CSV table of C-alpha atoms in Angstrom, one decimal:
chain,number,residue,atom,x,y,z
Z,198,UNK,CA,4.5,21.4,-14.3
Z,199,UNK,CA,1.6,20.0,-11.8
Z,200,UNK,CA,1.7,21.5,-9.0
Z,201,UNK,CA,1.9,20.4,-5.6
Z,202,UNK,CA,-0.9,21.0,-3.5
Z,203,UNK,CA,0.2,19.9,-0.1
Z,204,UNK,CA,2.7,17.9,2.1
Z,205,UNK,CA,1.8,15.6,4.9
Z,206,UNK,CA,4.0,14.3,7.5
Z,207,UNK,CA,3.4,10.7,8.6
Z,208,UNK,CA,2.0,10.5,12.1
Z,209,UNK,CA,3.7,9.1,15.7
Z,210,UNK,CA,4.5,5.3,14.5
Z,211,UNK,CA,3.0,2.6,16.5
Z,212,UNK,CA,2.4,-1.2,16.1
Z,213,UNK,CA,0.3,-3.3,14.4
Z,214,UNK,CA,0.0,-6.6,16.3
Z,215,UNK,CA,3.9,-6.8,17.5
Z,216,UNK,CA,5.5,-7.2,14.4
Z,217,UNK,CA,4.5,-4.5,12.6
Z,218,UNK,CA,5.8,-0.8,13.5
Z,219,UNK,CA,4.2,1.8,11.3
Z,220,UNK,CA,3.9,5.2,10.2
Z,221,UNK,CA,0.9,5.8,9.0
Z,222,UNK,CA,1.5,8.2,5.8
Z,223,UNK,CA,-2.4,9.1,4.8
Z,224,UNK,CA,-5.9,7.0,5.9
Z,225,UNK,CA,-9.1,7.3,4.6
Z,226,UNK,CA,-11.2,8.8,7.6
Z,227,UNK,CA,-10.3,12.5,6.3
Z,228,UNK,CA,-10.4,13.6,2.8
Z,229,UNK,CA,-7.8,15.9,3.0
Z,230,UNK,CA,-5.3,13.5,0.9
Z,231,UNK,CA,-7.2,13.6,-1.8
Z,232,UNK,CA,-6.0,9.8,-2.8
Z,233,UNK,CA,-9.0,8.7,-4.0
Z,234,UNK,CA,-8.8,5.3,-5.0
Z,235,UNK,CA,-6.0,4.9,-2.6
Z,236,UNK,CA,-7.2,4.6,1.2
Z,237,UNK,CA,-4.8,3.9,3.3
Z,238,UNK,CA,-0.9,3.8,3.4
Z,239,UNK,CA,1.3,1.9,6.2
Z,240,UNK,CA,5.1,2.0,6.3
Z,241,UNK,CA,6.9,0.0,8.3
Z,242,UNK,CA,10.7,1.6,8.0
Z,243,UNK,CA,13.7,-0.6,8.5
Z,244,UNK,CA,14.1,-2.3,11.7
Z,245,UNK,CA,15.5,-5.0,12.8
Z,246,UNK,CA,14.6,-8.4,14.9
Z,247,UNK,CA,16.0,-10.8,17.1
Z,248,UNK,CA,16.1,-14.4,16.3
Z,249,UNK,CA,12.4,-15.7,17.7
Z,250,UNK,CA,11.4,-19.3,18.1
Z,251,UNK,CA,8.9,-19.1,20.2
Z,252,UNK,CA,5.1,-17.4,18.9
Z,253,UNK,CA,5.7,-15.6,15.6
Z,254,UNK,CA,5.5,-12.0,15.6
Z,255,UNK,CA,3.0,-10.5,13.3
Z,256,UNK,CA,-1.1,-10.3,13.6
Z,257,UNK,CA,-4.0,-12.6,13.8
Z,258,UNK,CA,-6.8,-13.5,12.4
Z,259,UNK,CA,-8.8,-10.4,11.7
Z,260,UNK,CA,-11.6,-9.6,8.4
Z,261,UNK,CA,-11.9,-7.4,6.2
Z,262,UNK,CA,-14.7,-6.0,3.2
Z,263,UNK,CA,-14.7,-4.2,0.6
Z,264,UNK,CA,-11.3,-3.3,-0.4
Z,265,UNK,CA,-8.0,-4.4,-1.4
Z,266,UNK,CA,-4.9,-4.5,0.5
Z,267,UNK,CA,-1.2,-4.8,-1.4
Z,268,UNK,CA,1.7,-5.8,0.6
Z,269,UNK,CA,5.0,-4.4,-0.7
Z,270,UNK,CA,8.1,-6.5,1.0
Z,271,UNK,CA,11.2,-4.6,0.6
Z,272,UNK,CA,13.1,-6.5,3.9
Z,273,UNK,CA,12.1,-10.0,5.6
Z,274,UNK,CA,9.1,-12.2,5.2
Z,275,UNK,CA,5.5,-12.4,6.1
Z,276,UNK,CA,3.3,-15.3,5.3
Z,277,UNK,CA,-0.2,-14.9,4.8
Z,278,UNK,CA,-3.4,-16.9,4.7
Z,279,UNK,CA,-7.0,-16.2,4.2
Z,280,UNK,CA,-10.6,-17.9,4.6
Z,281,UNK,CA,-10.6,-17.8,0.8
Z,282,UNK,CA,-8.0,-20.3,0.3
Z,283,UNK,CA,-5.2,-18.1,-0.3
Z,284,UNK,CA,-1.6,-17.8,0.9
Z,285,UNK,CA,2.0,-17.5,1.2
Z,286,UNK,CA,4.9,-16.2,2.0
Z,287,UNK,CA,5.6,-12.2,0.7
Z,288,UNK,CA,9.5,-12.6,0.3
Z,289,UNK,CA,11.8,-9.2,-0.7
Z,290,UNK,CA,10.7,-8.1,-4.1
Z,291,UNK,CA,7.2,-9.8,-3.8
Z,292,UNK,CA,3.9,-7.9,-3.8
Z,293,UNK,CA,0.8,-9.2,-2.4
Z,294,UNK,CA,-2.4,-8.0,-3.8
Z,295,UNK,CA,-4.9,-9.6,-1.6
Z,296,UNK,CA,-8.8,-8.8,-2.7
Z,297,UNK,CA,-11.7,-8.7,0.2
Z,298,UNK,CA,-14.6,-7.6,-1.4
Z,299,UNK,CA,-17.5,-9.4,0.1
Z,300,UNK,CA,-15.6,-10.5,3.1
Z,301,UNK,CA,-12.2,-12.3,4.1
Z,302,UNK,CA,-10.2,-13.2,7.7
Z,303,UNK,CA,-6.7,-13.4,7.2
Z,304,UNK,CA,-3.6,-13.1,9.5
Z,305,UNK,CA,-0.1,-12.1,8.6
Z,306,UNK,CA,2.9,-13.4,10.7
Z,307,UNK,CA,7.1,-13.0,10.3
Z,308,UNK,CA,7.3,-16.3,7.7
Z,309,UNK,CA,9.1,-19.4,10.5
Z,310,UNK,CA,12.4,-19.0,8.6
Z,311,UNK,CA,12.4,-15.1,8.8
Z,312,UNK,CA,11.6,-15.3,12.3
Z,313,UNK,CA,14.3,-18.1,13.3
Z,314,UNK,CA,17.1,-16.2,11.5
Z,315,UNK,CA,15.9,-12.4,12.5
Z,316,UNK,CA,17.1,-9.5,10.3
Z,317,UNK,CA,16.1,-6.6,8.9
Z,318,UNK,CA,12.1,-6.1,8.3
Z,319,UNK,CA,10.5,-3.5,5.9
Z,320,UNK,CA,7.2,-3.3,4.1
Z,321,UNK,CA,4.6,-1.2,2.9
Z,322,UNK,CA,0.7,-1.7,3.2
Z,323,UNK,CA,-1.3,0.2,1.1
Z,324,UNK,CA,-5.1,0.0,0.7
Z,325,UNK,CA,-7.1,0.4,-2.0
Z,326,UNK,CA,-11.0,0.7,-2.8
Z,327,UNK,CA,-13.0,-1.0,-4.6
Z,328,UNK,CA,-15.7,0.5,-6.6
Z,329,UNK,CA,-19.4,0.3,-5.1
Z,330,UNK,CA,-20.1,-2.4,-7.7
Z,331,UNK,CA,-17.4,-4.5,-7.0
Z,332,UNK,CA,-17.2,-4.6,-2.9
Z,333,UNK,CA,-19.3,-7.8,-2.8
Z,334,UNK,CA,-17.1,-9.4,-5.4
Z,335,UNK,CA,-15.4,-12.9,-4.4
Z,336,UNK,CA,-12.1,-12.4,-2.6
Z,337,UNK,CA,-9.3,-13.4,-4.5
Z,338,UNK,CA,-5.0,-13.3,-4.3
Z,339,UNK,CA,-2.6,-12.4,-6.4
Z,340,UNK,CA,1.1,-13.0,-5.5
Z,341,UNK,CA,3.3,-11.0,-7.4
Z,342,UNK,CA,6.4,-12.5,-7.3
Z,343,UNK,CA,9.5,-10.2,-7.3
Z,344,UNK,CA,10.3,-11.8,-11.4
Z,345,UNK,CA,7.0,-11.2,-12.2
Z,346,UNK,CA,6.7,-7.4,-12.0
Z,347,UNK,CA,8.8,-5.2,-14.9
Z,348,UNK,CA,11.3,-3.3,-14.2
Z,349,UNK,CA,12.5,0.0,-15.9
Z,350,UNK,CA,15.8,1.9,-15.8
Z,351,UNK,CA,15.3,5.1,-15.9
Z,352,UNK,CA,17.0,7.6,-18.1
Z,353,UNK,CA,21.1,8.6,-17.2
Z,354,UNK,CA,21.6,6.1,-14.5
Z,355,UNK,CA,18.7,7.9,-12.3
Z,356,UNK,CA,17.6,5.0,-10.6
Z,357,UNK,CA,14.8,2.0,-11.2
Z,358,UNK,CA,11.1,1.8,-11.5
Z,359,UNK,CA,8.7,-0.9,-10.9
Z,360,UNK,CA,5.3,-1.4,-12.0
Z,361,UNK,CA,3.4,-2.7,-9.8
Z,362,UNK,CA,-0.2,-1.8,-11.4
Z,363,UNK,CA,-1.0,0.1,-14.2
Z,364,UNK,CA,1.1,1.6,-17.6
Z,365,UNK,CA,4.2,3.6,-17.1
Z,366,UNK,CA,6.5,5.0,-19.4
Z,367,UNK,CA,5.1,2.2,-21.9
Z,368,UNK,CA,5.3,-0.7,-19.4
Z,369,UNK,CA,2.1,-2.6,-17.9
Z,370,UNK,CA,2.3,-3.4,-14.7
Z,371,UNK,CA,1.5,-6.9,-12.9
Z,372,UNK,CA,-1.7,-6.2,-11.0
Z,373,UNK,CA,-5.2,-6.9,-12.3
Z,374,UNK,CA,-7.1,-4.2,-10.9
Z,375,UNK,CA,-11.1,-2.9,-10.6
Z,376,UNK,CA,-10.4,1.0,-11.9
Z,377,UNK,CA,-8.1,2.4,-13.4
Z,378,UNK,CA,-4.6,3.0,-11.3
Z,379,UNK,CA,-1.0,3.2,-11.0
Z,380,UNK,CA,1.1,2.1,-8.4
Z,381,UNK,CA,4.8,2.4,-9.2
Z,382,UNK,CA,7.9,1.6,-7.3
Z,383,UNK,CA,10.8,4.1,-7.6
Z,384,UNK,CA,14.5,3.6,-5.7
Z,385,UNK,CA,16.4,6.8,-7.1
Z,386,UNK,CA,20.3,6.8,-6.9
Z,387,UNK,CA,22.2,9.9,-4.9
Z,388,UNK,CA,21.6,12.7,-7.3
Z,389,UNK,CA,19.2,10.8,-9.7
Z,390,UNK,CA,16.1,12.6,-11.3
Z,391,UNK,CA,13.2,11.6,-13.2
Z,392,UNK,CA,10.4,13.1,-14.9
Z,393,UNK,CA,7.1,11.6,-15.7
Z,394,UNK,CA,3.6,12.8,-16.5
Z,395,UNK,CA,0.2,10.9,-14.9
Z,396,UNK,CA,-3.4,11.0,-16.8
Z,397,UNK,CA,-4.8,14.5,-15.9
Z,398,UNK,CA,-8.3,13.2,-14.7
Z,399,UNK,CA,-6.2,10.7,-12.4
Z,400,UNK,CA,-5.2,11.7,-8.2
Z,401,UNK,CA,-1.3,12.1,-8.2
Z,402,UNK,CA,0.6,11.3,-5.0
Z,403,UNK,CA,4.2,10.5,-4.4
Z,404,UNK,CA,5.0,8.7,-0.9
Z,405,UNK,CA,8.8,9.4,-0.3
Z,406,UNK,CA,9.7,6.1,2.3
Z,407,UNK,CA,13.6,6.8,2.5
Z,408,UNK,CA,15.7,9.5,1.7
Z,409,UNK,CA,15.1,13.9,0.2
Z,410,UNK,CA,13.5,14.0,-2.6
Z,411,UNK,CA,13.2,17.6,-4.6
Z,412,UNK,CA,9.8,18.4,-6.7
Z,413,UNK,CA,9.5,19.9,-9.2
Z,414,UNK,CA,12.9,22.0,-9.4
Z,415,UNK,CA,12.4,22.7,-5.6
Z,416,UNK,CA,9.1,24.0,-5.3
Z,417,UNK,CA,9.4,21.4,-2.4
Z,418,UNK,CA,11.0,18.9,-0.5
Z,419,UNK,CA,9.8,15.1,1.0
Z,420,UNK,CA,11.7,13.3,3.1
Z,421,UNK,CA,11.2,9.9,5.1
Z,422,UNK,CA,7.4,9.1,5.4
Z,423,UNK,CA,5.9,11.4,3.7
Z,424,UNK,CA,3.3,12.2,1.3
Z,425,UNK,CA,3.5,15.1,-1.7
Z,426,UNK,CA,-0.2,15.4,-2.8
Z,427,UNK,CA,-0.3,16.8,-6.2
Z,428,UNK,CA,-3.4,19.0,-7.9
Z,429,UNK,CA,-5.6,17.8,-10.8
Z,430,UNK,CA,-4.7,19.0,-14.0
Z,431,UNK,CA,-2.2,18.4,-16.8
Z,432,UNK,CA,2.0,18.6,-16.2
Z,433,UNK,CA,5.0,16.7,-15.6
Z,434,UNK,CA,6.7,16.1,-12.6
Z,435,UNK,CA,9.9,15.9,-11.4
Z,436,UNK,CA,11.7,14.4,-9.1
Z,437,UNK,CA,15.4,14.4,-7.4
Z,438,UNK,CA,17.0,12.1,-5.1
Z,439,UNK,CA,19.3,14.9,-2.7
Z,440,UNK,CA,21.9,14.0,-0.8
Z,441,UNK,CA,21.6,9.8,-0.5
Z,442,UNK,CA,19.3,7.2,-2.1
Z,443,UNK,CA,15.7,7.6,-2.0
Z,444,UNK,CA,12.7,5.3,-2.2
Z,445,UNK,CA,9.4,6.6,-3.1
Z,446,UNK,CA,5.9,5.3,-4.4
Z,447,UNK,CA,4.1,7.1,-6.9
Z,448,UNK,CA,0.6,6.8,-6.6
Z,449,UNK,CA,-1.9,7.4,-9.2
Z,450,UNK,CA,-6.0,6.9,-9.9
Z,451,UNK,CA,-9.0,7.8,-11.4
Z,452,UNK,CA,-11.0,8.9,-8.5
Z,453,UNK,CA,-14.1,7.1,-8.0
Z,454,UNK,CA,-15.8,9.7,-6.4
Z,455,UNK,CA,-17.8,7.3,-4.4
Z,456,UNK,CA,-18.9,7.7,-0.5
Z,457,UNK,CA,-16.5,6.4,1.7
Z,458,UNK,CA,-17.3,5.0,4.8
Z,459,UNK,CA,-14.8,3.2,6.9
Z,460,UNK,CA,-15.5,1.1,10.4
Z,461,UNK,CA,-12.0,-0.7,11.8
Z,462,UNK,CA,-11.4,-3.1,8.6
Z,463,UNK,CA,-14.4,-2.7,6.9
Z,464,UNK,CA,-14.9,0.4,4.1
Z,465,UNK,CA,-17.9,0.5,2.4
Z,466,UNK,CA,-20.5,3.1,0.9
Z,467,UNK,CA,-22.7,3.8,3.6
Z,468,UNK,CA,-23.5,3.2,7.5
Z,469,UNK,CA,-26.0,0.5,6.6
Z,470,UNK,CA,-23.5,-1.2,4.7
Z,471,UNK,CA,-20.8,-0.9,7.4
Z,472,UNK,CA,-23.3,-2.5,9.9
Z,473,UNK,CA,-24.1,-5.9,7.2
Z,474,UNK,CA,-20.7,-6.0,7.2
Z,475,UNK,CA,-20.5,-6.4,11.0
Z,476,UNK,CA,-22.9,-8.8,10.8
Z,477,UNK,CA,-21.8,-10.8,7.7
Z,478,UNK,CA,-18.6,-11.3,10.2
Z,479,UNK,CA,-20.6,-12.1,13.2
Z,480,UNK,CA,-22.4,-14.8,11.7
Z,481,UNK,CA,-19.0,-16.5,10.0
Z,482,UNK,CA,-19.8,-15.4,6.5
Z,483,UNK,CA,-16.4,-14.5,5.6
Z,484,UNK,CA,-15.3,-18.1,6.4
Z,485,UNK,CA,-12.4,-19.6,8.2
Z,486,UNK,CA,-8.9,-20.1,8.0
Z,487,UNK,CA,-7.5,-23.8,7.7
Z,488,UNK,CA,-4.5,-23.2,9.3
Z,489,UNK,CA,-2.0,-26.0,8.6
């Protein structure tokens, strides 16, 4: 089997604008994850909202350069727009896949009718880098709509898998991506195990958001937030939902082994990259939003 090499706990959740309450699993400002392509993962676990007319809850206009970030709506809505010319609204099911390379503003707010109604909100943000030849490359948006991505059963009832990006257990995922990757959604049923193998020159993590989950014939346990960081190497892993449902990403990359340098919502390859980027901003290069 592939062996686990550590287990992080998520950190104190806090906000993100005021709609957005979120552990933060892993980030890429220490390389102990060991997540390479994947930078940055932000869960916002179930919680639920009043009824709002007034201002929407959410976050405003803000950049961003030289990554990707992919939205992953599980509960409620969040419309999105960009100076590129995208947007929409990410409904349950959907995945956003939203490209910044050379430089993007965008906000996200609770979509009107979400906000009106109120309910139960839960998402996942996850970044992901872009190789050094590709962070100047023209932003773009992919919406994934929740009929767009396939969706496996897994073997005796265990559950459901969804890929998101990549090949997995001989389905290709929705996502056009710049390397090589797989991002895969798993809900496992009380009791439901899985196995799987990942490319052996790829990073292996598995991001349990709800529930126990045993690896690897109890070598370990996950539970809610957390983030089972495998070593490189050949070997299957496998997986058990204890005790209740679980939900967990499987994460999965060739590294690219690249220098990482990240400033606020820039991540780029160097400090005099980080500081063009400031200035690209500064000087309105990344556009405008036409909000309408």
């Amino acid at each position: 089997m592939r062996k686990v090499r550590e287990v992080f706990k998520a950190r104190t959740p806090h906000w993100v604008g005021d709609g957005f309450y979120v552990n933060s699993v892993f980030h890429h400002l220490s390389d102990r994850f060991k997540t390479d392509p994947f930078l940055m993962l932000d869960y916002a676990a179930p919680q639920y909202y009043k009824p709002r007319e007034e201002a929407l809850r959410g976050v405003g206009e803000h950049p961003h350069k030289g990554f990707e970030t992919v939205t992953i709506a599980y509960h409620g809505e969040v419309a999105h727009r960009d100076s590129s010319g995208g947007g929409g609204v990410i409904k349950p099911g959907d995945v956003q896949w939203m490209t910044a390379g050379a430089g993007v503003v965008h906000q996200e707010f609770h979509s009107k009718e979400f906000s009106a109604r109120g309910g139960l909100f839960e998402m996942v943000q996850l970044w992901v880098n872009l190789p050094a030849k590709f962070k100047n490359t023209p932003p773009r948006y992919q919406h994934l709509a929740k009929d767009s991505i396939p969706v496996l059963s897994l073997a005796n009832g265990a559950g459901s898998a969804r890929i998101i990006a990549g090949d997995f257990m001989g389905a290709k995922g929705a996502a056009m991506t710049f390397s090589p990757m797989d991002v895969i959604d798993v809900a496992l049923n009380e009791g439901g195990k899985m196995s799987f193998k990942s490319k052996s020159d790829y990073s292996l993590s598995v991001v349990v958001l709800s529930g126990t989950v045993s690896v690897n014939d109890g070598e370990t346990k996950a539970s809610n937030a957390e983030l089972v960081s495998f070593e490189s190497g050949e070997g299957e892993v496998r997986l058990e939902a204890l005790g209740s449902e679980a939900k967990l990403l499987i994460l999965a990359g060739k590294p690219l082994n690249e220098p990482v340098v990240g400033y606020g919502p820039f991540v780029m390859n160097s400090e005099e990259e980080i500081a063009q980027a400031i200035e690209d901003y500064r000087a309105g290069r990344f556009g405008e939003i036409v909000q309408g």
